[in-house]
Tab-separated table of C-alpha atoms in Angstrom:
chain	number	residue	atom	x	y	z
A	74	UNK	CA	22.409	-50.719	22.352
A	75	UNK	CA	18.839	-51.338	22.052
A	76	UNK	CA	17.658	-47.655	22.966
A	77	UNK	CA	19.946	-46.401	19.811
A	78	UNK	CA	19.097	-48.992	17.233
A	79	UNK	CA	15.412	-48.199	18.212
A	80	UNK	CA	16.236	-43.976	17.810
A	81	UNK	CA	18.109	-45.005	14.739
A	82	UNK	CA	15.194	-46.827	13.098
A	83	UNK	CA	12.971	-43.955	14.101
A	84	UNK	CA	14.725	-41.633	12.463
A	85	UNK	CA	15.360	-43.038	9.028
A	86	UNK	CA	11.392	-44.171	9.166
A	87	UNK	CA	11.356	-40.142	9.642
A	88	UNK	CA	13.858	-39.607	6.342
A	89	UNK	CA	11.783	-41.747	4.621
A	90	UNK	CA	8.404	-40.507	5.449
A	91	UNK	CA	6.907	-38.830	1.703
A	92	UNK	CA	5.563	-35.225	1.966
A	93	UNK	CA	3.495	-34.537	-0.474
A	94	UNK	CA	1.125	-32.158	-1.894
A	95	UNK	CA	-2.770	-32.305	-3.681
A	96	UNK	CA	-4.198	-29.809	-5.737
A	97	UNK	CA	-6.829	-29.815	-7.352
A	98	UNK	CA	-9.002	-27.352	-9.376
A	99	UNK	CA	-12.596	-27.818	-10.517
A	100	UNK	CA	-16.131	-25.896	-10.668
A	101	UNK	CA	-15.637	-25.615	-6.623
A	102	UNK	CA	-12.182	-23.935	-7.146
A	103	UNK	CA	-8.827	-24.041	-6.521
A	104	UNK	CA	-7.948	-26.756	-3.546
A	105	UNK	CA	-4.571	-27.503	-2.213
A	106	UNK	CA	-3.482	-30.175	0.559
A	107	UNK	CA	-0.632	-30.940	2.276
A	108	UNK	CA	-0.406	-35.173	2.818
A	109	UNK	CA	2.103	-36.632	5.242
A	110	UNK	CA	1.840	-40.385	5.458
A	111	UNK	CA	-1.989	-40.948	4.804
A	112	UNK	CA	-2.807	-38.204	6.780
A	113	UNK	CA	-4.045	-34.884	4.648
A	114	UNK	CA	-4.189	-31.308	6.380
A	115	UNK	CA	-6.050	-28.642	4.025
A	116	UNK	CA	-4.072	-25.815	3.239
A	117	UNK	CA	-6.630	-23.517	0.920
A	118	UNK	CA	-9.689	-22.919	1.395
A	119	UNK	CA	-9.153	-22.658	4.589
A	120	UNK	CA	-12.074	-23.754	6.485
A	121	UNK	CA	-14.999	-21.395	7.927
A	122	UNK	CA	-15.200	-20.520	11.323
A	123	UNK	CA	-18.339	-21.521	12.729
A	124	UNK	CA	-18.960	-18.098	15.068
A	125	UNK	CA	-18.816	-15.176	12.820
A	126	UNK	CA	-16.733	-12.424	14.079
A	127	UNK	CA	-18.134	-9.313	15.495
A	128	UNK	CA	-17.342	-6.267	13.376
A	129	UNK	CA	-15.700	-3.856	15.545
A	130	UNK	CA	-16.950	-0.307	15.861
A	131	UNK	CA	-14.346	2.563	15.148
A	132	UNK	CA	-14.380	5.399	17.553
A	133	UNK	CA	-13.570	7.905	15.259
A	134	UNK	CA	-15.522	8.563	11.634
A	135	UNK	CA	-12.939	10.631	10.458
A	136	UNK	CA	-10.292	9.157	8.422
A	137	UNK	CA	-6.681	8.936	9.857
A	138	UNK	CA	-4.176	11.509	9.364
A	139	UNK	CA	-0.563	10.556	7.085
A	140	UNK	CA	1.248	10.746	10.358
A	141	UNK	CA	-0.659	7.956	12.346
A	142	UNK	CA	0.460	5.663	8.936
A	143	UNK	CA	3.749	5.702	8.561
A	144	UNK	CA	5.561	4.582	5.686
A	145	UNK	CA	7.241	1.011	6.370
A	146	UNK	CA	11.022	1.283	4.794
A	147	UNK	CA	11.927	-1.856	3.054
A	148	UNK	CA	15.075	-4.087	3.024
A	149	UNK	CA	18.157	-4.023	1.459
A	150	UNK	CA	18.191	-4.798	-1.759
A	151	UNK	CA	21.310	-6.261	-1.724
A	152	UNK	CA	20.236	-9.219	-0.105
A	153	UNK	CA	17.513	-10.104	-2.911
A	154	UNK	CA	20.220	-9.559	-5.666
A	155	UNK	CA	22.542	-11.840	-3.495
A	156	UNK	CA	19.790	-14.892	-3.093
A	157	UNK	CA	18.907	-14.839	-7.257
A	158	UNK	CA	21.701	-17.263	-8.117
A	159	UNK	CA	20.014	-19.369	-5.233
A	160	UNK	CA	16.981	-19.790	-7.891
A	161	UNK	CA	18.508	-21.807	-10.341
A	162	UNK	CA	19.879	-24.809	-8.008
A	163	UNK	CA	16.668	-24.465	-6.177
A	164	UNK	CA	13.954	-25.550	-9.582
A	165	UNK	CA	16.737	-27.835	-10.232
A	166	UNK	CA	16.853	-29.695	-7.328
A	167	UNK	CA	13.025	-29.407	-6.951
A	168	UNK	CA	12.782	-31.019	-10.813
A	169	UNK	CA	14.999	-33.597	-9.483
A	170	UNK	CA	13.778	-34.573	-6.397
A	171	UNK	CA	10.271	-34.221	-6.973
A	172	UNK	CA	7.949	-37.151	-7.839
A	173	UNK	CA	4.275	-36.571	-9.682
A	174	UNK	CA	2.207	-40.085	-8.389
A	175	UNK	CA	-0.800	-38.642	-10.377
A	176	UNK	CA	-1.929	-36.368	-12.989
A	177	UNK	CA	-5.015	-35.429	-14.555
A	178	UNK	CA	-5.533	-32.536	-17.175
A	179	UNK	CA	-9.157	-32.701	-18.326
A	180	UNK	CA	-10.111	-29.754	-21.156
A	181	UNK	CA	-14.423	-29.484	-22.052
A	182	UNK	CA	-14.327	-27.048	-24.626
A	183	UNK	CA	-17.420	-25.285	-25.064
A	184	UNK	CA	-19.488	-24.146	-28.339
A	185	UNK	CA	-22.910	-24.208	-29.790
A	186	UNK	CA	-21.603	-23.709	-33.649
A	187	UNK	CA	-20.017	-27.245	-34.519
A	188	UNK	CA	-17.075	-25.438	-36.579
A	189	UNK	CA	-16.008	-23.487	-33.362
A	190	UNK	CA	-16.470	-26.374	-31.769
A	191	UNK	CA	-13.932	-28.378	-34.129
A	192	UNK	CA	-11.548	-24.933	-34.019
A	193	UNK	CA	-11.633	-25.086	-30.341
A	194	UNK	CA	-11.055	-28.427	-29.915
A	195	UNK	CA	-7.697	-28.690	-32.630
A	196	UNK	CA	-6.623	-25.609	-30.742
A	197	UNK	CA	-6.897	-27.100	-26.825
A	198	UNK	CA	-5.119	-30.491	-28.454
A	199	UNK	CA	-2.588	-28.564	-30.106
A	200	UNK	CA	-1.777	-27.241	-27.225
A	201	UNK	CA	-1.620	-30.020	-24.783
A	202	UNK	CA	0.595	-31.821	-27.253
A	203	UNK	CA	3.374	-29.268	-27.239
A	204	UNK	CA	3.189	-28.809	-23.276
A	205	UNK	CA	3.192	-32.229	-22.355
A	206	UNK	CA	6.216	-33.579	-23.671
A	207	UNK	CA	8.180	-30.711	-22.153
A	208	UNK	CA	6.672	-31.552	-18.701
A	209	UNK	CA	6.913	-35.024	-19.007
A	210	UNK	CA	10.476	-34.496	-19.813
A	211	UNK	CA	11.454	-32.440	-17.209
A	212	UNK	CA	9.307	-34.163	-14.265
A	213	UNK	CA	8.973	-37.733	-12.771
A	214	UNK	CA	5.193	-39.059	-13.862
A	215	UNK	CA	4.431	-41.802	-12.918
A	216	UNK	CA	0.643	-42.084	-13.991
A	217	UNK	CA	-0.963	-39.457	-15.816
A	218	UNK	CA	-4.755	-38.628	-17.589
A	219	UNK	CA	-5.404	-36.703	-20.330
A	220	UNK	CA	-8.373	-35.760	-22.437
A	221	UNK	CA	-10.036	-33.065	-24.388
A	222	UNK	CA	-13.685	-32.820	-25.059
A	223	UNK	CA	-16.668	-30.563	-26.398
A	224	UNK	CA	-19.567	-29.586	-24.725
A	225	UNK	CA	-22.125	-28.055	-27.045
A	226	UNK	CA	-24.700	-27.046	-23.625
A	227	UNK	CA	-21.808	-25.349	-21.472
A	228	UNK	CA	-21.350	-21.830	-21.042
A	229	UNK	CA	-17.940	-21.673	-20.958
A	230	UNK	CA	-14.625	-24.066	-21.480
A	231	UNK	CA	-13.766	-25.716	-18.128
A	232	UNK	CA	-10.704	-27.059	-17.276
A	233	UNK	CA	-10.392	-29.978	-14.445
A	234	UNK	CA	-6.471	-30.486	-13.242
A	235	UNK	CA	-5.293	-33.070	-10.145
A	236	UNK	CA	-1.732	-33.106	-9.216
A	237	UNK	CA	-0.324	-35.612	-6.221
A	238	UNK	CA	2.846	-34.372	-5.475
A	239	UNK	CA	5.627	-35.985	-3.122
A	240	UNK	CA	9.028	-35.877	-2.237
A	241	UNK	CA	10.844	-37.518	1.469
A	242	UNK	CA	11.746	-36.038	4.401
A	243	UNK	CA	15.459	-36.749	3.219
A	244	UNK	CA	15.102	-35.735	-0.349
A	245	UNK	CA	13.880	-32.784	1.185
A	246	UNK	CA	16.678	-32.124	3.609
A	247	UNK	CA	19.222	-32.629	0.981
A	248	UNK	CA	17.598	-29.696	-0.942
A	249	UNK	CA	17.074	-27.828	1.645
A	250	UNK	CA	20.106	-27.968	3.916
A	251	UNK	CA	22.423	-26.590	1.295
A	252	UNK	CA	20.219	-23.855	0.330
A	253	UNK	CA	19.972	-22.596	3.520
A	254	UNK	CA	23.896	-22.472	4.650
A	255	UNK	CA	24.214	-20.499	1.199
A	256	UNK	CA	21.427	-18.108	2.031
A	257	UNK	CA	23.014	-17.702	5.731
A	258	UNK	CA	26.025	-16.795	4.188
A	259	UNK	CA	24.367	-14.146	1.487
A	260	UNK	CA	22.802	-12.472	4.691
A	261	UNK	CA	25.720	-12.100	6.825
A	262	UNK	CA	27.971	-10.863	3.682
A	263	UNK	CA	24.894	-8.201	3.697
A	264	UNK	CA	24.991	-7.053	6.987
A	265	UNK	CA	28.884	-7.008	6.676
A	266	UNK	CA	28.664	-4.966	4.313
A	267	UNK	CA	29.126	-1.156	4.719
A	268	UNK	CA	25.747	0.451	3.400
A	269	UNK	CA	25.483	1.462	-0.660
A	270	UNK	CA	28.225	-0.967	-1.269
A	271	UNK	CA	26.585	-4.604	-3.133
A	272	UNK	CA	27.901	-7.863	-2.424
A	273	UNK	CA	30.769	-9.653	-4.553
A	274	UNK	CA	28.876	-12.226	-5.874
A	275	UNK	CA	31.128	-15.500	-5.526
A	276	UNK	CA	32.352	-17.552	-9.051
């Protein structure tokens, strides 16, 4: 009895677990993370190898016929149109499920002439204003930063954005799990089906 209680607590610890994601984009770039638990695992950039790779030498300085390339034929179709009404459910359930912990949106707008300056500045507001309350809307926030200001020195407008996103292991499953039986389905129907014929998309 023990032994299961024990597996049983283990796994809904599991189920519970958040996944998340951090991206971030500043004057070093886009970076994006992958968190689960407290532990992060860089996704992009990925990091440098330390030993450079030796360049291999070609034996042959003459380009390559057609014939040694040949043309890669692609998939059906079929199977693409099938998997679109899959799209819909899918940014649904994503909106639903998915929980923003932070968010920062940062605009410096940059000009030397003050009246630019002011243009630029109504503009980048303007803007934020009518996108935010449409995200905020459609997404759980649950602490956000926002903030527009002008830099007569800089170059160029910069934009600094941080997003922590994060959704359980069971939230996850119960996206995902669905999904995939329905896509399973879609690609046998495919396969079933005699070739040049499309699939009868269900009501």
């Amino acid at each position: 009895m023990i032994p299961l209680l024990i597996v049983a607590l283990v796994l809904l610890v599991l189920l519970l677990l958040p996944l998340g994601v951090r991206v971030r984009y500043d004057e070093d770039g886009l970076f994006a993370a992958l968190k689960i638990g407290p532990v992060l695992f860089r996704l992009f950039p990925p990091r440098e190898n330390k030993k450079p790779k030796k360049e291999k030498k070609s034996k042959e300085d003459k380009p390559k016929q057609a014939e040694e390339h040949p043309k890669k034929k692609g998939g059906a179709l079929a199977l693409v149109e099938g998997c679109l009404p899959l799209v819909k459910p899918a940014l649904e359930g994503i909106r639903k499920r998915l929980t923003i912990r932070h968010l920062e949106l940062h605009v410096i707008w940059a000009a030397a002439d003050p009246a630019d300056a002011a243009m630029g500045y109504g503009y980048a507001n303007a803007a934020l204003g009518a996108l935010w309350p449409l995200f905020y809307r459609n997404f759980k926030i649950r602490d956000y930063a926002l903030g527009v200001d002008v830099d007569f020195d800089a170059a160029a407008p910069t934009l600094y954005a941080k997003a922590d996103l994060t959704m359980t292991v069971f939230r996850l499953l119960t996206l995902a799990l669905p999904l995939l039986f329905q896509f399973i389905k879609i690609y046998r129907s495919v396969n079933a089906a005699p070739k040049g014929e499309t699939v009868k998309k269900e009501a």
